[in-house]
Coordinates of C-alpha atoms (C1' of nucleotides) in Angstrom, one line a residue:
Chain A
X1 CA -34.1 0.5 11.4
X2 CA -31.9 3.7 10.5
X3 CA -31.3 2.9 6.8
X4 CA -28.8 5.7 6.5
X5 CA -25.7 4.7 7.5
X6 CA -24.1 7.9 8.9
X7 CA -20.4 8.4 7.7
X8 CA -17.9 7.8 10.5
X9 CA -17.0 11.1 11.9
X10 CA -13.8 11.9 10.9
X11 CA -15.0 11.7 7.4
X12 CA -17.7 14.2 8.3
X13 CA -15.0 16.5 10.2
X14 CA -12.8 16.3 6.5
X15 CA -16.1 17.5 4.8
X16 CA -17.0 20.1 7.2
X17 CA -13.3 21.6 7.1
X18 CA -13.5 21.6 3.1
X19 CA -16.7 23.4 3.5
X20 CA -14.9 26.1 6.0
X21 CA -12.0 26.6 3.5
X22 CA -14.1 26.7 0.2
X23 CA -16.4 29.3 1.9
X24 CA -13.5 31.5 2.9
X25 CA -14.1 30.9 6.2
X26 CA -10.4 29.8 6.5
X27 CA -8.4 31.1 3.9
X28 CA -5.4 30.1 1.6
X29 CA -2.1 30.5 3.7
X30 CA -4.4 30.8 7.1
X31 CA -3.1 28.4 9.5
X32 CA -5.6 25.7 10.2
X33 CA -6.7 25.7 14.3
X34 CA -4.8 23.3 15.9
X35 CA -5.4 19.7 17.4
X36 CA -6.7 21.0 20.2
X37 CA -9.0 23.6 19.2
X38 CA -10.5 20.9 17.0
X39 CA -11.0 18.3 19.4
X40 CA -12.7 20.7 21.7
X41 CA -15.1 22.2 19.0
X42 CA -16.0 19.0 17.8
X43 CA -15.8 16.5 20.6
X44 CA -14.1 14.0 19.4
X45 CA -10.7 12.8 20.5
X46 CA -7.8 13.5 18.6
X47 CA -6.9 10.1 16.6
X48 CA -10.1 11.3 14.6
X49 CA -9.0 14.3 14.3
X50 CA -5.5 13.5 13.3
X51 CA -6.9 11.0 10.8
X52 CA -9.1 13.8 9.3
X53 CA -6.4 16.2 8.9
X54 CA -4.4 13.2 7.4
X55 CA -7.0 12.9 4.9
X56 CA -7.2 16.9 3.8
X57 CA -3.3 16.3 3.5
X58 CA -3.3 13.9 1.0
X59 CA -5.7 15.3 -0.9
X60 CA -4.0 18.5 -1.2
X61 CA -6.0 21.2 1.3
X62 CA -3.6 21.4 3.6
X63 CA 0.3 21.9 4.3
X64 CA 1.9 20.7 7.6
X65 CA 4.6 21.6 9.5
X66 CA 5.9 19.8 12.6
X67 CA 6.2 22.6 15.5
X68 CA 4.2 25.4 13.6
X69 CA 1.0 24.0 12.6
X70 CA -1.2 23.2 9.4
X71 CA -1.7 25.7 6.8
X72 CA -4.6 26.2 4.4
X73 CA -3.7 25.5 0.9
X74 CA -7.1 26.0 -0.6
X75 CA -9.3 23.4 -2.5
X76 CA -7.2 21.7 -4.7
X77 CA -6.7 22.7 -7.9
X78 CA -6.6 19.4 -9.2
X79 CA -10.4 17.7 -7.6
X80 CA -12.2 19.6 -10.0
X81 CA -9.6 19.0 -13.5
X82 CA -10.2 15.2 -13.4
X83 CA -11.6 15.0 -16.9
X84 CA -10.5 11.9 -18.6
X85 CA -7.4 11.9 -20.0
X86 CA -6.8 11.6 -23.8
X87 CA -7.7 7.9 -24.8
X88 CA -9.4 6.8 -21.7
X89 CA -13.3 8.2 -22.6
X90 CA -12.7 5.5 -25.5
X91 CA -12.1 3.1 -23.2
X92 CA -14.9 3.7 -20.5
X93 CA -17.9 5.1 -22.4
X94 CA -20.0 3.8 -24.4
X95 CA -19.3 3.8 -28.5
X96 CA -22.6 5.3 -29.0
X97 CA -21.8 8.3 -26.8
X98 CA -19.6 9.9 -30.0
X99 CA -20.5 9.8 -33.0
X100 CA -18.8 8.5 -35.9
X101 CA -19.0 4.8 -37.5
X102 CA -16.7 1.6 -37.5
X103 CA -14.5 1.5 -40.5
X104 CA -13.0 -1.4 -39.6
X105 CA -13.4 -4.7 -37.4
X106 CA -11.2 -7.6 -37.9
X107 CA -8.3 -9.5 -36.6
X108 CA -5.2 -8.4 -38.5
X109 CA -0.8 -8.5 -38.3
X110 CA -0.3 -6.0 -35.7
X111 CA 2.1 -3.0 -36.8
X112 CA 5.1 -3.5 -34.6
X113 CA 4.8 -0.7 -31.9
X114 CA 1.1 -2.3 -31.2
X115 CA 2.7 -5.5 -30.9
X116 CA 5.7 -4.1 -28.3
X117 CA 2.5 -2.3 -26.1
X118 CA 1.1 -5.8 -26.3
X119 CA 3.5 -8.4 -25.7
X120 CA 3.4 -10.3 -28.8
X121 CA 5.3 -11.4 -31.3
X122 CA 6.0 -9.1 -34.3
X123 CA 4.0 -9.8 -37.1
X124 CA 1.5 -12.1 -34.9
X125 CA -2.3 -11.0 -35.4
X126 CA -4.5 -9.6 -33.2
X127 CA -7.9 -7.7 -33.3
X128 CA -8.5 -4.2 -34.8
X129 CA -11.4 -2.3 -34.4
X130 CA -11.2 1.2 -36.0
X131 CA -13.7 3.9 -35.8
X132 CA -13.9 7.3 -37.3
X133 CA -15.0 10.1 -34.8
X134 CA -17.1 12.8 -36.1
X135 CA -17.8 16.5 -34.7
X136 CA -20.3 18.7 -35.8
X137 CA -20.5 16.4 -38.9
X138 CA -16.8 16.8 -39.7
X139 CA -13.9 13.9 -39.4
X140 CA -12.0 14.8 -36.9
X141 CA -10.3 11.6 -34.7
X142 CA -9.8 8.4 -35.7
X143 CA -9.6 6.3 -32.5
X144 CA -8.7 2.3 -32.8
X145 CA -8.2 0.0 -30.9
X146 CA -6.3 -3.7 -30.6
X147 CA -7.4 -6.2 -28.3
X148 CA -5.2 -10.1 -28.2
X149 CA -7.0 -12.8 -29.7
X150 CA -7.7 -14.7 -26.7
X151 CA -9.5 -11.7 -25.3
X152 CA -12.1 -11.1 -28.4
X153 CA -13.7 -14.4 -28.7
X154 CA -17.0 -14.3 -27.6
X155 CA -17.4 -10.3 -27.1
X156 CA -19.6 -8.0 -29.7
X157 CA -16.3 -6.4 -30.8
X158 CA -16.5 -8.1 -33.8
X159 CA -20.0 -6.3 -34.3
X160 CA -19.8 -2.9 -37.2
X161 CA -22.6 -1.8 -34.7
X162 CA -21.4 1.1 -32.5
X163 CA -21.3 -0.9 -28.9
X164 CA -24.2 0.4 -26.4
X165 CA -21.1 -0.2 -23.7
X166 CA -18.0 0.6 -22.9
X167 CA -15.1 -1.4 -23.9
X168 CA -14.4 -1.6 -19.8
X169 CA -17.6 -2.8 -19.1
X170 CA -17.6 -5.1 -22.0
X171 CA -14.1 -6.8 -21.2
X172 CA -14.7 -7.0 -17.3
X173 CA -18.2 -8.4 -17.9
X174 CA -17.4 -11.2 -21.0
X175 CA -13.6 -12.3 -19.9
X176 CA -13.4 -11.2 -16.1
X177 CA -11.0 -8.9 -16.6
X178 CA -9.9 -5.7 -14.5
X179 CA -8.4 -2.3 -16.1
X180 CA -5.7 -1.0 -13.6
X181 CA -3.8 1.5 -15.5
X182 CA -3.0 3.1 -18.1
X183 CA 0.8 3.6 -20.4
X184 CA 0.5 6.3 -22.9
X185 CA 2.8 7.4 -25.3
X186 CA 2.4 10.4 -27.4
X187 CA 4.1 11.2 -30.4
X188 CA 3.8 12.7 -33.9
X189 CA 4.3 12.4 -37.2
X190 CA 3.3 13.4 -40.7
X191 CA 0.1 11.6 -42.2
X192 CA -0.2 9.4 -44.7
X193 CA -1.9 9.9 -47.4
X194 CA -5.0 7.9 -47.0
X195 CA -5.3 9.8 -43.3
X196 CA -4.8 13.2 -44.6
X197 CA -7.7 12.2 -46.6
X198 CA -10.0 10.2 -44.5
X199 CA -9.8 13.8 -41.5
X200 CA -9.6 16.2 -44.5
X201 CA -7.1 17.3 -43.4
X202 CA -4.0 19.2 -45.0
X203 CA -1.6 16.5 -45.4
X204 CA 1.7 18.9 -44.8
X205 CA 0.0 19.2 -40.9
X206 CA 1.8 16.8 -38.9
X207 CA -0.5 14.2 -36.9
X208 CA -0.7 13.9 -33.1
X209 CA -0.4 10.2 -31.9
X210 CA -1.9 9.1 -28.3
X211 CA -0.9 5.1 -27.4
X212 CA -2.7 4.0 -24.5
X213 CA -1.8 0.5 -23.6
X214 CA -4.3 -0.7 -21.1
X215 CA -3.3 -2.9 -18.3
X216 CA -4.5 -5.0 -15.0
X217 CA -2.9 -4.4 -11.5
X218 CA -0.1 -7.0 -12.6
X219 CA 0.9 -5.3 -15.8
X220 CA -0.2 -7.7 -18.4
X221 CA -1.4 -6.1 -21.7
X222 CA -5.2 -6.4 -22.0
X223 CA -5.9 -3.7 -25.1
X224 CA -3.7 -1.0 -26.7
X225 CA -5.8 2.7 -27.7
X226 CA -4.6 4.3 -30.6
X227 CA -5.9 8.0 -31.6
X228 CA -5.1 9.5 -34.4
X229 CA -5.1 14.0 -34.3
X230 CA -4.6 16.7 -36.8
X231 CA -2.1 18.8 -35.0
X232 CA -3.8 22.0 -36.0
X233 CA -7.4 21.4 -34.8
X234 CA -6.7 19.6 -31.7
X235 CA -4.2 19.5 -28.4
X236 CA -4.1 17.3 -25.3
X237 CA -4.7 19.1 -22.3
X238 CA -4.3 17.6 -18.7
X239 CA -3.2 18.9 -15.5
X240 CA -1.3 17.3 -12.3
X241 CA 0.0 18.4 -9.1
X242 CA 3.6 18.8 -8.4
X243 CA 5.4 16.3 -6.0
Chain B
X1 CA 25.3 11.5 18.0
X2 CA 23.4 9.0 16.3
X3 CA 22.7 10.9 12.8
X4 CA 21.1 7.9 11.3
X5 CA 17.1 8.8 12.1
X6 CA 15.5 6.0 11.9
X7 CA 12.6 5.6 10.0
X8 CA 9.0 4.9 11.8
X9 CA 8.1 1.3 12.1
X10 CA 5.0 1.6 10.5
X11 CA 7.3 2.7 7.7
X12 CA 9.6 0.0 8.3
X13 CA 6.5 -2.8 8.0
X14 CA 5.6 -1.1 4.4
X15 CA 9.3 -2.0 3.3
X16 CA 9.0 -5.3 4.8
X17 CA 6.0 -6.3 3.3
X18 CA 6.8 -5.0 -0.1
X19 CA 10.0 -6.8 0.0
X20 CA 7.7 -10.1 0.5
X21 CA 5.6 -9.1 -1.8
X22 CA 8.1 -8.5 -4.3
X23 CA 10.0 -11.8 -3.4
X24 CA 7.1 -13.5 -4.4
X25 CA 7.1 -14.8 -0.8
X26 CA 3.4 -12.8 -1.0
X27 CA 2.2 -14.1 -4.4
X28 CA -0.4 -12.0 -6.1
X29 CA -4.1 -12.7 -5.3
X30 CA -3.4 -14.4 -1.7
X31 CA -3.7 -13.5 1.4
X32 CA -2.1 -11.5 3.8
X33 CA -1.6 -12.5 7.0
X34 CA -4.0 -11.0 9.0
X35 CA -3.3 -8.3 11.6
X36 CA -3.4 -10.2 14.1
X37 CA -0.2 -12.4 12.6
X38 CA 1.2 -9.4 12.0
X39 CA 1.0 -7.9 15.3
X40 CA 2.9 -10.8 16.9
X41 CA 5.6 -10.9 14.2
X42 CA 6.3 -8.0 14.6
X43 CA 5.8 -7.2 17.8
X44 CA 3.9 -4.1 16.8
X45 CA 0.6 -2.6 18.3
X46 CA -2.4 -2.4 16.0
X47 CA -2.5 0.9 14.8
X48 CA 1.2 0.6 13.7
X49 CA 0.1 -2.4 11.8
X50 CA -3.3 -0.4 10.7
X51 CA -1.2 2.5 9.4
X52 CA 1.4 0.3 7.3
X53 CA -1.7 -1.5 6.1
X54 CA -3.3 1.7 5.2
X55 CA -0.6 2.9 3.4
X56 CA -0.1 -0.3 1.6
X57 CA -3.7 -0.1 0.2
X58 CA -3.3 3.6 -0.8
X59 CA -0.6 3.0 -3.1
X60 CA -2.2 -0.3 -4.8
X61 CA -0.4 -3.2 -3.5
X62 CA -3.0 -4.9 -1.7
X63 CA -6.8 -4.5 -1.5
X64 CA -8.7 -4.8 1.6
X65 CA -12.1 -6.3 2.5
X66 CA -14.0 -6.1 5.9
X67 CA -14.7 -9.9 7.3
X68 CA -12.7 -11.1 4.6
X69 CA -9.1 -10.2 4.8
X70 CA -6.8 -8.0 2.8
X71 CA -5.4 -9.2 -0.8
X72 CA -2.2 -8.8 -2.5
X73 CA -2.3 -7.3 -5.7
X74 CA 1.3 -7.8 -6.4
X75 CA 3.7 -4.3 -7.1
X76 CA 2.1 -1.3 -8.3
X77 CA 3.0 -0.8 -11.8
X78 CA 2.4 2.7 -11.1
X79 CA 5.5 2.9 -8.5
X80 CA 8.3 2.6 -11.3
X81 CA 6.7 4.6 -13.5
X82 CA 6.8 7.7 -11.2
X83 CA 9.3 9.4 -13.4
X84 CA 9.0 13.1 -13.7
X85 CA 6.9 14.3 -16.6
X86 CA 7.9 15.9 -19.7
X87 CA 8.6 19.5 -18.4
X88 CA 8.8 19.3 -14.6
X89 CA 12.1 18.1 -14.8
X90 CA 13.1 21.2 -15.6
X91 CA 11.2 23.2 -12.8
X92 CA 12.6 21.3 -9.9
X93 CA 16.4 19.7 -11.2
X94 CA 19.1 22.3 -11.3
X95 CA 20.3 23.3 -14.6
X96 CA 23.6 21.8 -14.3
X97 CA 21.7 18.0 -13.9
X98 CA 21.6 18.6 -17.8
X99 CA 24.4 19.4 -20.2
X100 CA 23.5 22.4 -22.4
X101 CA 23.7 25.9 -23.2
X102 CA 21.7 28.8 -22.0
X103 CA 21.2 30.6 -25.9
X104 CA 18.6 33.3 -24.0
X105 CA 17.7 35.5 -21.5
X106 CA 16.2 39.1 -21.3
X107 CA 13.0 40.2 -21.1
X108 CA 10.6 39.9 -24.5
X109 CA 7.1 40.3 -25.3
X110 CA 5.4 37.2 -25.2
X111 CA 3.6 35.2 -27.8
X112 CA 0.0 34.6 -27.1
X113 CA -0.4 31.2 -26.1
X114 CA 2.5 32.3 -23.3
X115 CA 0.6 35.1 -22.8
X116 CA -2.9 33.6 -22.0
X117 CA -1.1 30.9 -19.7
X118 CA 0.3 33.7 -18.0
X119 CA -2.8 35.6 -17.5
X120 CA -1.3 39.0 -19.4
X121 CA -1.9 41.2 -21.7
X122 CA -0.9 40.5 -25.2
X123 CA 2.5 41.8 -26.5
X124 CA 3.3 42.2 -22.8
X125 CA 6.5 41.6 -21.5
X126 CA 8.0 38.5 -19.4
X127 CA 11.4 37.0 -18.9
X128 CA 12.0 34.6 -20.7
X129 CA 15.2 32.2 -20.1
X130 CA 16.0 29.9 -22.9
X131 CA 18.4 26.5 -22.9
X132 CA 19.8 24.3 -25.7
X133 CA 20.1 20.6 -24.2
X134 CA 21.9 18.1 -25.3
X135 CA 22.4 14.8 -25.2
X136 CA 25.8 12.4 -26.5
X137 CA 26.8 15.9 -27.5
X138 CA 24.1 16.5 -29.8
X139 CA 21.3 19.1 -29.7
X140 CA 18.1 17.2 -29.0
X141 CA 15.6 19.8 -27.3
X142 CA 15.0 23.4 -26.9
X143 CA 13.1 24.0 -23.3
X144 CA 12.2 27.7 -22.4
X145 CA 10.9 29.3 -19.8
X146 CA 8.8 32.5 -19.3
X147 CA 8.5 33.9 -15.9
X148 CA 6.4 37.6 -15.6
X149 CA 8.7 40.4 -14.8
X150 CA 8.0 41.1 -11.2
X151 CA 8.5 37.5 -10.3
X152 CA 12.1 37.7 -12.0
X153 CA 13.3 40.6 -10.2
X154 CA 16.1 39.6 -7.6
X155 CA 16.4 36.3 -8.8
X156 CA 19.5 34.9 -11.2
X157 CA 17.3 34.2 -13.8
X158 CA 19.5 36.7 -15.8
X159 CA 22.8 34.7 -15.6
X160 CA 24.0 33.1 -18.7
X161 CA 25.1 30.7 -16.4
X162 CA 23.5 27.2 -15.8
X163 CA 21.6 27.4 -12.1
X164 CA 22.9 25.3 -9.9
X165 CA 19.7 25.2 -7.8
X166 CA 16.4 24.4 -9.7
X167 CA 13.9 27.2 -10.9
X168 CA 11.2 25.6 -8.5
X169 CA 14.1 25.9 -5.2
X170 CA 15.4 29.1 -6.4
X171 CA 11.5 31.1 -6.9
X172 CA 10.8 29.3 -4.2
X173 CA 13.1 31.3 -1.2
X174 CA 14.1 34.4 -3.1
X175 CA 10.4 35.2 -3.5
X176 CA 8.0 33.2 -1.5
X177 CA 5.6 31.3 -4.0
X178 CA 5.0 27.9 -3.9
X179 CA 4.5 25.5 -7.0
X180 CA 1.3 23.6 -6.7
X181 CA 0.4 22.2 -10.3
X182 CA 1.0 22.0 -13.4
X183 CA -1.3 22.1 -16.4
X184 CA -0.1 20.9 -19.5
X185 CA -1.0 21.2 -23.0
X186 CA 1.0 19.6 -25.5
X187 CA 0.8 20.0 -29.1
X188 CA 2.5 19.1 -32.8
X189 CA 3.8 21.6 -35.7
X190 CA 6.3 22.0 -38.2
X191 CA 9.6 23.3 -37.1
X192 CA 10.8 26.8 -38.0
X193 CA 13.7 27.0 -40.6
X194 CA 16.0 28.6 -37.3
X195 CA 14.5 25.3 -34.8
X196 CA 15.4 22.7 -37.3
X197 CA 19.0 24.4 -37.8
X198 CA 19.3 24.3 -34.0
X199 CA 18.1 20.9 -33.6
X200 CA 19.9 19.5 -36.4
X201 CA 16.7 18.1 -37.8
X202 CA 14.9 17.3 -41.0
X203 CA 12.8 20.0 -41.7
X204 CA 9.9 17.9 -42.6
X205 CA 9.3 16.3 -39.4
X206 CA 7.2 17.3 -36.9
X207 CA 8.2 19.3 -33.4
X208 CA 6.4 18.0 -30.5
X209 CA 5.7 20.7 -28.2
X210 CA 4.8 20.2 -24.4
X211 CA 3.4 23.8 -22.5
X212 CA 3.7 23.6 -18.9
X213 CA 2.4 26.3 -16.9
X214 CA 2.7 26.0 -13.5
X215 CA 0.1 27.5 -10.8
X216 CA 0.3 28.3 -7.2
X217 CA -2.7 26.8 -5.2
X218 CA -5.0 29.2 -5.9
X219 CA -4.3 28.9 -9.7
X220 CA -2.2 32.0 -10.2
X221 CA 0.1 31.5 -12.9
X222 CA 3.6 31.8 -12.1
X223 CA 5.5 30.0 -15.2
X224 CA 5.3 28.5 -18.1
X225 CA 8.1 26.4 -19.3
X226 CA 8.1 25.4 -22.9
X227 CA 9.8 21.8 -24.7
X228 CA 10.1 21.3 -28.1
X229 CA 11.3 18.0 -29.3
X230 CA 11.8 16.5 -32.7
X231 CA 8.9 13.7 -33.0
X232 CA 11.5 11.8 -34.6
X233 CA 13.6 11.6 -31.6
X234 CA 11.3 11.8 -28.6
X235 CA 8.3 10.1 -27.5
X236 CA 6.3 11.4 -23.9
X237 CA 5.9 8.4 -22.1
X238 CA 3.6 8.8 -19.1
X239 CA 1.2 5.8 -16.8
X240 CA -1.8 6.8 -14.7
X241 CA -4.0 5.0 -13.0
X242 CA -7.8 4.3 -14.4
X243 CA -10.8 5.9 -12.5
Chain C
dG1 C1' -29.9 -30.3 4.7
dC2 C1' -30.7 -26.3 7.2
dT3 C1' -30.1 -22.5 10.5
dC4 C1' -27.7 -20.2 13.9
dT5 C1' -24.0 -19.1 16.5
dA6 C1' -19.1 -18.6 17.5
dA7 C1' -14.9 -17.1 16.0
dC8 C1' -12.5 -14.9 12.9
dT9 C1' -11.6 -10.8 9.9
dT10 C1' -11.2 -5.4 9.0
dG11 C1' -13.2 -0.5 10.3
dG12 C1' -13.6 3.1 13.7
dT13 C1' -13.2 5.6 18.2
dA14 C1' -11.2 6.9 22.6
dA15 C1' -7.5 8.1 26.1
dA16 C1' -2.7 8.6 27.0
dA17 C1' 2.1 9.2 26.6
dC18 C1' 6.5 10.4 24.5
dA19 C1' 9.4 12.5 20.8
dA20 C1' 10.7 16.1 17.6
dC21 C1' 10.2 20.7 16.1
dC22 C1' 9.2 25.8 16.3
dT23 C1' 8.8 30.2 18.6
dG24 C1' 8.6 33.2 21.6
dT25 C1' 10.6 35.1 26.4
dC26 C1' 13.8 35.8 30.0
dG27 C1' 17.9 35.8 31.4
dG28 C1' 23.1 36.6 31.5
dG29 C1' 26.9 38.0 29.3
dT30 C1' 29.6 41.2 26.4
Chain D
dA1 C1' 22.4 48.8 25.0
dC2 C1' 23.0 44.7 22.4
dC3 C1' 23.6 39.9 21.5
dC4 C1' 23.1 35.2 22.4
dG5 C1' 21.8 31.1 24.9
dA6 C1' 18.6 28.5 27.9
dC7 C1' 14.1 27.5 28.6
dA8 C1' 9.1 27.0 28.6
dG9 C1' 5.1 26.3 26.1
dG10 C1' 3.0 25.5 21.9
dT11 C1' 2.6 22.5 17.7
dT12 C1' 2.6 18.0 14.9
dG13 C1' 4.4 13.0 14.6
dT14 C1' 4.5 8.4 16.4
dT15 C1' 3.2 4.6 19.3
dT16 C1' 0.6 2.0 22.7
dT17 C1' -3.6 -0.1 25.1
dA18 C1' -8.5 -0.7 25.0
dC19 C1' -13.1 -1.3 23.2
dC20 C1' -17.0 -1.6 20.0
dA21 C1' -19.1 -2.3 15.3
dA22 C1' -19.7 -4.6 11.0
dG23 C1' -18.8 -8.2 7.6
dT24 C1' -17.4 -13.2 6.6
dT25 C1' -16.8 -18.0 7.4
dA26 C1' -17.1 -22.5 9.2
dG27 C1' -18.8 -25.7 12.3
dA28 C1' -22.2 -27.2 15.9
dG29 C1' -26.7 -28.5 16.6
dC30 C1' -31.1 -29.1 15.0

DNA sequence: GCTCTAACTTGGTAAAACAACCTGTCGGGT
DNA sequence: ACCCGACAGGTTGTTTTACCAAGTTAGAGC
């Protein structure tokens, strides 16, 4: 039996129009052939087609306009820039995949903006585990992260080994959990002394703050991502489209 | 005539059923009526159903499984927290949405990090337009933005007057270019003697500063709009979905 | 208890029709 | 000659009916 389950064809029409306008073959601000033209070249009727073109609009290729036609946008900017964003390769990859070492592992009173991200109780504990991040041999992040009670019992974060898998993987596979989404919050502020010292860094350089608070599809807390920044060796960089 | 257009009743299903879902008539983690049920309800066709369906799924409020059926995952956490980002509310609301005082606008050479946004030469000039916003009458950000020289001719960029149309709106029909994305790169430092004056802020906290540069599709640089806020003040709040 | 089938579900394709919108052209009028 | 409206022909947007394919489940029959 055929093993290789062909795509259904108005996928393969989106990929061989994305092929066409990467090549040049149709051009930013080119108008796109019509319905027609399409279903005649490629013999298929014109639901597939319209769902096709549907597709290439959502993702960004194309532009349409009721009366005039569908113009060529080029391939969006945006496919390519979907690095992760500032706290999420924390939360996905694998502790082992930077280096640096756990400096601290243990459940503790959560500082009050932790417990806000989380839901809980001021002053209520929660578990802390705090690593160091190191580039080229330097200090240069200090990432941590705070995860409720109820949700650490029985996982390896308790471990001062760096974890062979991702906090994701680790969470979804022990407690059944699913990451949905993410609420960051950035700010800044000036370090304290025991920072400044741990990034050697200057300590009249202000610190960037990243707060990811991680959620499932329903919005319940399941881990907050703190990262810690020396404003004058690091920025966030991220890019989006425009509505 | 009848003014009111009506919206398409596959759009009018996705209200419906979000409004269930909502309600709680729909409870997370059940199941949807099939298509079938759906069909007769409403006395819809299938693909009308289909689309509202397919909509639904794209914006996470239900999942869907062949054989199975399709899943509510309750409301999108993402859908309320489509706010505008730091500095785009500045490239598409008109000037007068926000109280505050343009205190700039000529033509200057640009500092490098502009400079390498905007894909010139350094020391080259660009116009750059300047506001002081505030808020409950006080000062609380300084947003600027830099625009190369040919893309200000013709345009009232000039006017000390606030725009009543947004910069996005107003580049947008006097000279043909189309916003497509924005890349973003946000940073901390300490505040110059002259910010903290005009911010009215301590002079030893931090200035958060947010770099926008937006790009036509085919990543030509077109503006850079620039928002410093006193970390004290102002957090960036943002929510994304995870990969 | 086991298997197999029937009936359900969603996914995909085709053919047809109408509506809304844009852009020319061809008039008639001034 | 010029301007302006009507109109025809193109485009995309929406809706309907119909059929087949693939995955899941439950019950009939062994």
């Amino acid at each position: 039996m055929s093993l290789e389950s062909v795509p259904p064809k108005y996928a393969q029409l989106v990929q061989a129009l994305q092929r066409r306008i990467e090549s040049g073959d149709y051009p930013p601000g080119s108008l796109l052939p019509s319905e027609n033209q399409l279903i005649n070249e490629f013999g298929v009727s014109r639901p597939t087609v319209v769902a096709a073109l549907r597709v290439l609009r959502e993702q960004g290729w194309i532009d349409s306009q009721q009366g005039k036609g569908r113009f060529v946008r080029g391939r969006p900017a945006m496919a390519s820039a979907e690095q992760p964003r500032p706290g999420q390769a924390y939360l996905t990859a694998p502790e082992t995949a930077s280096a640096g070492e756990v400096i601290e592992a243990a459940a503790v009173a959560v500082p009050n903006r932790i417990a806000a991200l989380l839901n809980l109780a001021p002053k209520s504990k929660a578990f802390l585990r705090r690593r160091l991040i190191s580039r080229d041999g330097e200090p240069t992040e200090v990432v941590s992260v705070w995860v409720p009670l109820e949700l650490s019992e029985g996982t390896d974060l308790t471990s001062a080994e760096s974890l062979p898998q991702g906090l994701r993987e680790h969470l979804q596979s022990r407690k059944g959990v699913r990451f949905d989404h993410i609420v960051e919050q950035i700010t800044a502020r000036m370090p304290a002394t025991a920072e400044a010292k741990q990034l050697g860094m200057p300590k009249n350089t202000p610190l960037l703050a990243v707060y990811g608070a991680v959620r499932d599809a329903s919005g319940t807390a399941l881990a907050v991502v703190e990262v810690l920044l020396p404003a004058d060796r690091h920025e966030l960089e991220d890019a989006y489209p425009i509505g």
